[in-house]
GROMACS .gro file of C-alpha atoms in nm:
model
  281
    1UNK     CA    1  -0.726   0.762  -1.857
    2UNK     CA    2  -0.775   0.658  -2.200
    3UNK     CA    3  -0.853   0.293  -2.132
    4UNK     CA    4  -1.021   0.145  -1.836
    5UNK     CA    5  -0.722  -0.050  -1.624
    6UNK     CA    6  -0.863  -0.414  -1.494
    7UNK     CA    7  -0.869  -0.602  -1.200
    8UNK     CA    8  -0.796  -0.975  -1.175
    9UNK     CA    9  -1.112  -1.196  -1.024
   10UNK     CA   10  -0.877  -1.478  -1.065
   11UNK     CA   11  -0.635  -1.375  -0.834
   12UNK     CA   12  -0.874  -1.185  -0.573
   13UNK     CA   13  -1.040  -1.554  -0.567
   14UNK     CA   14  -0.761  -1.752  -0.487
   15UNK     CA   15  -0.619  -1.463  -0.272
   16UNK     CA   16  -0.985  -1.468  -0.049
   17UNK     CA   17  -0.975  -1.868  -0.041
   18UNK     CA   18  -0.626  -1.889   0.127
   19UNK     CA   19  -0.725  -1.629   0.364
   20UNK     CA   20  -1.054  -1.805   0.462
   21UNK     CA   21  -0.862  -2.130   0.515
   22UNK     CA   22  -0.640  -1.963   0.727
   23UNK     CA   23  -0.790  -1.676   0.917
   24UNK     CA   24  -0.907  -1.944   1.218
   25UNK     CA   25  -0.552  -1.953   1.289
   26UNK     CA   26  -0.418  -1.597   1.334
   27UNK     CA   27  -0.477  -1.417   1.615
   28UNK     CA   28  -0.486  -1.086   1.431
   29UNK     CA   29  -0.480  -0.971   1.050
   30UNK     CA   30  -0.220  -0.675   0.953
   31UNK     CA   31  -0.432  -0.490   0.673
   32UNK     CA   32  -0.113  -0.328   0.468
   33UNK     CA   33  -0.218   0.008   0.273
   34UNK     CA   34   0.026   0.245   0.106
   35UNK     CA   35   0.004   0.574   0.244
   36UNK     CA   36  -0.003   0.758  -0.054
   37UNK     CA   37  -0.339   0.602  -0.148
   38UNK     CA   38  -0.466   0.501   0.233
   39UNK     CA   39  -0.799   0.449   0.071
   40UNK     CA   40  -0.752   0.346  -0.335
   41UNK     CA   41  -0.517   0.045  -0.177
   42UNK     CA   42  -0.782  -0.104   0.073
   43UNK     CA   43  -1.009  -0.424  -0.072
   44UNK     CA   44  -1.392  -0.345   0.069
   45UNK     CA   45  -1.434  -0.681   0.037
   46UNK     CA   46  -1.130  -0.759   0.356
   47UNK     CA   47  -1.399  -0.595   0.580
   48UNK     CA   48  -1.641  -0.859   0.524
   49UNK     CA   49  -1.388  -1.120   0.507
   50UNK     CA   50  -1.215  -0.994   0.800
   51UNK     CA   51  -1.570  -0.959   1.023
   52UNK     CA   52  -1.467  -0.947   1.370
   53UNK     CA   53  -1.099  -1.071   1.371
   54UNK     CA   54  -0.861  -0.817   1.527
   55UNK     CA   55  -0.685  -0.620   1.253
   56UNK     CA   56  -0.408  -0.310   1.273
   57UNK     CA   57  -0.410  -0.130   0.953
   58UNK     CA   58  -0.060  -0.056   0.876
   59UNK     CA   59   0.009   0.231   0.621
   60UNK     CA   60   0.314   0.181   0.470
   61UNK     CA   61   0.565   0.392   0.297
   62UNK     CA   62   0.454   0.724   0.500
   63UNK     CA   63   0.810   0.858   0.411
   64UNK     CA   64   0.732   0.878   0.078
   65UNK     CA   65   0.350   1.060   0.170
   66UNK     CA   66   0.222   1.377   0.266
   67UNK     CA   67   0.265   1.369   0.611
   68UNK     CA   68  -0.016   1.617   0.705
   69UNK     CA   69  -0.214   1.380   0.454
   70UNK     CA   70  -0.117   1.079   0.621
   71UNK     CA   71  -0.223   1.226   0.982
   72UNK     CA   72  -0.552   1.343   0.865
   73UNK     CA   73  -0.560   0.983   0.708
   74UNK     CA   74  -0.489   0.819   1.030
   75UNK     CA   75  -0.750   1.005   1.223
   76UNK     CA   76  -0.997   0.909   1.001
   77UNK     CA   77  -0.937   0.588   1.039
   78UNK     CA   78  -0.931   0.564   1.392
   79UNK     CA   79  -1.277   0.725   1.403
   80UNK     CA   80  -1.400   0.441   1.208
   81UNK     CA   81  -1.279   0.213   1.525
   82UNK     CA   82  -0.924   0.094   1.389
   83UNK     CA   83  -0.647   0.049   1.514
   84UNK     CA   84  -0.356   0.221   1.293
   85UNK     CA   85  -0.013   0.214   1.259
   86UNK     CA   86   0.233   0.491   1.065
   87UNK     CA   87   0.555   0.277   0.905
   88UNK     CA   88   0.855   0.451   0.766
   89UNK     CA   89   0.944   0.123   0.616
   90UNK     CA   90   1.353   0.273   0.671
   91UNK     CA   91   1.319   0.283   1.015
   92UNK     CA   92   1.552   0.088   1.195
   93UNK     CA   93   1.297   0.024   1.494
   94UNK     CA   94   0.964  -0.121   1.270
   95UNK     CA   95   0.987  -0.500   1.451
   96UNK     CA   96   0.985  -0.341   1.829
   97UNK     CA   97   0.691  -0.056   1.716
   98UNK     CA   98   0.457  -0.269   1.501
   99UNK     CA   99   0.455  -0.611   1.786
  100UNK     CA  100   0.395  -0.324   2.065
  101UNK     CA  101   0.080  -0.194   1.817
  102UNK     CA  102  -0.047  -0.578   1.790
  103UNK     CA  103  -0.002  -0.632   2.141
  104UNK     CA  104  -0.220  -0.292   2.196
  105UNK     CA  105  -0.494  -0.423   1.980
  106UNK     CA  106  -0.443  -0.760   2.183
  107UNK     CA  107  -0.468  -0.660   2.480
  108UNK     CA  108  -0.773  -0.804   2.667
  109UNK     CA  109  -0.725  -1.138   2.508
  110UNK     CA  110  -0.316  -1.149   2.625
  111UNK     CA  111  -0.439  -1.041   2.955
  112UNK     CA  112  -0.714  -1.302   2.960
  113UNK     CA  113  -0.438  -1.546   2.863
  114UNK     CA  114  -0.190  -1.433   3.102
  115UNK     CA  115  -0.480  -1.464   3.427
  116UNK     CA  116  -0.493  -1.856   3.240
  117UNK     CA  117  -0.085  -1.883   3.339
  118UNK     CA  118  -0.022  -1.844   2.939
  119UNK     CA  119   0.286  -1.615   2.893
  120UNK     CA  120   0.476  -1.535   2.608
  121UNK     CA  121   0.315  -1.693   2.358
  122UNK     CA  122   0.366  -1.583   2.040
  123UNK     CA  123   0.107  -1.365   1.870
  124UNK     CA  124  -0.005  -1.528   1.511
  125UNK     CA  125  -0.021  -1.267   1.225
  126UNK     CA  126  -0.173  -1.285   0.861
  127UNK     CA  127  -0.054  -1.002   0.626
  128UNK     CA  128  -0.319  -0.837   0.374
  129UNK     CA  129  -0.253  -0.636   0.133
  130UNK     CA  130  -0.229  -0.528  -0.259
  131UNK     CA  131   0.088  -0.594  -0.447
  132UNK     CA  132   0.370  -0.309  -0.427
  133UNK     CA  133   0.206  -0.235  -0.076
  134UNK     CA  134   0.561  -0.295   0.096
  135UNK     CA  135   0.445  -0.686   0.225
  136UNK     CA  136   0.809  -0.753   0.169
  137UNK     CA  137   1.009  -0.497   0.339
  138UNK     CA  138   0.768  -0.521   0.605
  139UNK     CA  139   0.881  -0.904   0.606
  140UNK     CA  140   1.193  -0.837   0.595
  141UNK     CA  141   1.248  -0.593   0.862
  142UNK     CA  142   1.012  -0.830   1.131
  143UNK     CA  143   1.189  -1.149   1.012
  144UNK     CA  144   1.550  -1.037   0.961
  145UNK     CA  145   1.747  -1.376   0.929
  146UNK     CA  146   1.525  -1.634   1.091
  147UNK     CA  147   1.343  -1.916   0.860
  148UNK     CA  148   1.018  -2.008   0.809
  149UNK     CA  149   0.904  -2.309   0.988
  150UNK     CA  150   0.596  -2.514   0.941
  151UNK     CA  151   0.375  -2.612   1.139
  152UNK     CA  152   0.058  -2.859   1.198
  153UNK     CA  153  -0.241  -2.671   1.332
  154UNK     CA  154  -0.579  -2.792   1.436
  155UNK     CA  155  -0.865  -2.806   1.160
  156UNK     CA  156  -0.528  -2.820   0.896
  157UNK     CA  157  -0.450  -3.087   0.688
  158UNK     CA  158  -0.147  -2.941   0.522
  159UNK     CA  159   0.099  -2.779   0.663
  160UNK     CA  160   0.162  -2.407   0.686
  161UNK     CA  161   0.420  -2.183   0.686
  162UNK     CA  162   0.482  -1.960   0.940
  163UNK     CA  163   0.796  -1.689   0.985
  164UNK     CA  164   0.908  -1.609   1.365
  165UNK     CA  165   1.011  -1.278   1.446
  166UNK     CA  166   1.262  -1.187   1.718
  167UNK     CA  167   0.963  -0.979   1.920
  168UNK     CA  168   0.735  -1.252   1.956
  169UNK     CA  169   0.568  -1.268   1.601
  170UNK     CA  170   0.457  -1.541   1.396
  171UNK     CA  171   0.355  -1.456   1.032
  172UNK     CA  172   0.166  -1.708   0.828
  173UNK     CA  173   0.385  -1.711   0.489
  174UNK     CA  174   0.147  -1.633   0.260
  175UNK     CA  175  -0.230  -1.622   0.192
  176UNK     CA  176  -0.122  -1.425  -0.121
  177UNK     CA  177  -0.218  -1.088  -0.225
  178UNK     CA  178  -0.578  -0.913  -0.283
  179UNK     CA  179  -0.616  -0.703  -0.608
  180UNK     CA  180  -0.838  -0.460  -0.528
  181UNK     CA  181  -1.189  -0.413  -0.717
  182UNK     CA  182  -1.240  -0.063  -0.884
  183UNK     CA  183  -1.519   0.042  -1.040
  184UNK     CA  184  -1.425   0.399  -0.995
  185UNK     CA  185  -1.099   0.441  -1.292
  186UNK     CA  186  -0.993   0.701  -1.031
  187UNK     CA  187  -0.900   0.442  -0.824
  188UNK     CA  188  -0.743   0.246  -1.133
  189UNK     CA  189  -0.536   0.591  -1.218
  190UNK     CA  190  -0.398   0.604  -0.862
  191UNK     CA  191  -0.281   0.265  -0.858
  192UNK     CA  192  -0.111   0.318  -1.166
  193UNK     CA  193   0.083   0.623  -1.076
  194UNK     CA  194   0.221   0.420  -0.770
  195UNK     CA  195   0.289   0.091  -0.917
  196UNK     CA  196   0.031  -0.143  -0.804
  197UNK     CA  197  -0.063  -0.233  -1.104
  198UNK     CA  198   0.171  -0.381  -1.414
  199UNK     CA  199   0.296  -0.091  -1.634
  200UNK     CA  200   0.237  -0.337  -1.893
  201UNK     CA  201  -0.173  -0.295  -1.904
  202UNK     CA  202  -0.168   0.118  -1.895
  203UNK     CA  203  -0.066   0.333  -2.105
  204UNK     CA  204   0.219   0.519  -2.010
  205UNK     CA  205   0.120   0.885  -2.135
  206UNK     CA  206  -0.223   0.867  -2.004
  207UNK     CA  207  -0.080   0.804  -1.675
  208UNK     CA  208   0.186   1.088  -1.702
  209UNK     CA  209  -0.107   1.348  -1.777
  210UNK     CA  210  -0.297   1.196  -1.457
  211UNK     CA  211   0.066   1.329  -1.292
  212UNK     CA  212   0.014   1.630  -1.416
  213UNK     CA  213  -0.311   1.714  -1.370
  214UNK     CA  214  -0.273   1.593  -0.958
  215UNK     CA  215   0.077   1.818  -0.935
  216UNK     CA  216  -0.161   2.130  -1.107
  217UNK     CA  217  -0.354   2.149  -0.815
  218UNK     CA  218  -0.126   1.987  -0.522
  219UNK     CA  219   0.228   2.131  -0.637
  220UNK     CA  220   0.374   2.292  -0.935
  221UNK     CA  221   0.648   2.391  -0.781
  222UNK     CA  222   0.776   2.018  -0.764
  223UNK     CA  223   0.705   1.935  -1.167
  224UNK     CA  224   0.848   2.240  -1.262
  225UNK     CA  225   1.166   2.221  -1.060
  226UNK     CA  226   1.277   1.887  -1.136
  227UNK     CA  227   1.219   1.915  -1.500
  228UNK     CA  228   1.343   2.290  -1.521
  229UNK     CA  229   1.048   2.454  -1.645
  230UNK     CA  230   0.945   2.839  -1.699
  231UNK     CA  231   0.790   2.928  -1.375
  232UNK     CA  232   0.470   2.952  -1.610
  233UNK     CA  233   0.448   2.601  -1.778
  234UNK     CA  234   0.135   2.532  -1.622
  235UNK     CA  235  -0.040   2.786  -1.832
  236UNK     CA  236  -0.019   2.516  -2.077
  237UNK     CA  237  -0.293   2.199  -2.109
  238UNK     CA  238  -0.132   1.854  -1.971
  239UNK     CA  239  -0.061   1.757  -2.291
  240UNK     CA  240   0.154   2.036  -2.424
  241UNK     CA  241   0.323   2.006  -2.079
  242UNK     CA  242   0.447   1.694  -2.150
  243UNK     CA  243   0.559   1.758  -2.467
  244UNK     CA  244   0.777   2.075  -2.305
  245UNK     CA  245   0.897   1.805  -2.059
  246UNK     CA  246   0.955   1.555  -2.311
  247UNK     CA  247   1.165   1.852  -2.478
  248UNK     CA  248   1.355   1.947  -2.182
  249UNK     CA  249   1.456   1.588  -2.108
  250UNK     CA  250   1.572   1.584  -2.419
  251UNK     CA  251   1.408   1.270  -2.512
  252UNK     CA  252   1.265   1.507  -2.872
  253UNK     CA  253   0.863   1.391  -2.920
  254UNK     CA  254   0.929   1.072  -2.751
  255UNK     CA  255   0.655   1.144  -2.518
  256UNK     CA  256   0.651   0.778  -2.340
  257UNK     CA  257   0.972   0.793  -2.304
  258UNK     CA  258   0.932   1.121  -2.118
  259UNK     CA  259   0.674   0.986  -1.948
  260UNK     CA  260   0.865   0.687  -1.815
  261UNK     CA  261   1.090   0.856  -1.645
  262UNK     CA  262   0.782   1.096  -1.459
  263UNK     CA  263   0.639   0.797  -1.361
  264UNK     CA  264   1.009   0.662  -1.221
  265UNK     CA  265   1.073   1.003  -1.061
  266UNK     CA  266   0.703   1.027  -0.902
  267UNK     CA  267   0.733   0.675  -0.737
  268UNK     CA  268   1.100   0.737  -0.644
  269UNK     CA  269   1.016   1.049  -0.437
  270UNK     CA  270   1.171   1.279  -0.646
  271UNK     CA  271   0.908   1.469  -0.690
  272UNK     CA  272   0.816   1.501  -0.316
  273UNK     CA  273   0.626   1.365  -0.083
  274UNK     CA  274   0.293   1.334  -0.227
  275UNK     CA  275  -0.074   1.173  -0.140
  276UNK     CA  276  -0.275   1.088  -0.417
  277UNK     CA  277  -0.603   1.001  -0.202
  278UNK     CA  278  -0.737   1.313  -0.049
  279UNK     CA  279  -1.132   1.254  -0.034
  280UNK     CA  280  -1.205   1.110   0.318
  281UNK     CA  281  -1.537   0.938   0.282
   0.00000   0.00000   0.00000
């Protein structure tokens, strides 16, 4: 990319301070990455935050991923000890799947409860994750219509929000979200292309070319169908490419323009399903 793409210490701070305050109160912590980048939208620094508290990493928006991607994905990390869950964030039965996961990773401390005579009490959640991660429509399918209600805890002087879910949930409304820390610009690139980061601080072409050089080697087929290209386009450098899209869109040498709408198509899934992440270490 032709300029570095920040991250926002600001933020992460404030994001890491609310979490802090809070995690004595959850039971377990949903860590939310998008499938597409399972490993480019984690924060190394939740782990240490995080220590020993029970966590389900939830990769979201698998219906827009590879899915043999997201598979090998999910293997790896469950050999790393966590607990994962796949989300289709369309699917109709997300509330009933992801309170049976938590209740999986719960399960000797609900049973240890239950031998106690406590039953049915509800199982405290705080959500993690980067912006554009799908916190929201994972909100909105657990919540549906009920209202956030607050709540005086122990240790607490103010009071916190929590939203109640029909399955038994409580979700602590909101520690805020974690901007993740790259030092690798690969990581910055990838988190442009999906839309974790503002389009305002990238620019636009460099991030089309970054398109163009992942579809080279993951699927041709895809760029060259949807912008109508000669089945040999590729023989041409990323740059002339998108100048022959540009072209074809006819958009004339208004290259960001062009690459706008790659960027639209790419994150709308019409260009496939596609995983940007594919080193697993």
């Amino acid at each position: 990319m032709g300029q570095n793409i920040q991250w926002y210490p600001g933020h992460m701070a404030k994001a890491f301070r609310l979490m802090r305050e809070n995690l004595s109160l959850v039971d377990i912590v949903f860590e939310l990455v998008d499938a597409r980048i399972p490993m480019s939208s984690r924060n190394p620094e939740v782990d240490k935050l995080i220590e020993k508290k029970p966590r389900l990493l939830v990769m979201t928006k698998a219906d827009l991923a590879d899915p043999k991607e997201t598979a090998a994905w999910k293997a790896h990390f469950e050999k790393q000890g966590l607990a994962v869950a796949v989300l289709d964030t369309r699917g109709p039965k997300t509330a009933q799947y992801i309170t049976k996961a938590a209740k999986d990773v719960l399960a000797d401390k609900l049973e240890a409860q239950e031998a106690k005579g406590i039953k049915d009490r509800p199982i405290r959640v705080m959500l993690a994750g980067i912006p554009n991660v799908g916190k929201s429509t994972l909100l909105n399918h657990l919540v549906q219509k009920n209202v956030a209600i607050t709540a005086n805890k122990p240790g607490v002087t103010k009071k916190v929000a929590w939203l109640k879910t029909s399955t038994g949930l409580q979700i602590l409304d909101s520690p805020g979200v974690l901007w993740p820390k790259f030092e690798d610009q690969k990581i910055g690139q990838r988190l442009a292309l999906t839309g974790a980061v503002k389009d305002t601080i990238f620019a636009k072409d460099d991030a089309a070319l970054n398109l163009l050089a992942f579809f080279r080697d993951y699927n041709q087929k895809a760029i060259i169908d949807r912008y109508h290209l000669n089945d040999d386009a590729f023989d041409l450098s990323d740059v002339d490419l998108l100048l022959a899209i540009t072209a074809k869109l006819g958009f004339k040498d208004d290259y960001e323009k062009a690459a706008i709408r790659m960027l639209n198509d790419l994150r709308s899934g019409k260009l496939g399903r596609y995983t940007l992440d594919r080193e697993y270490d």
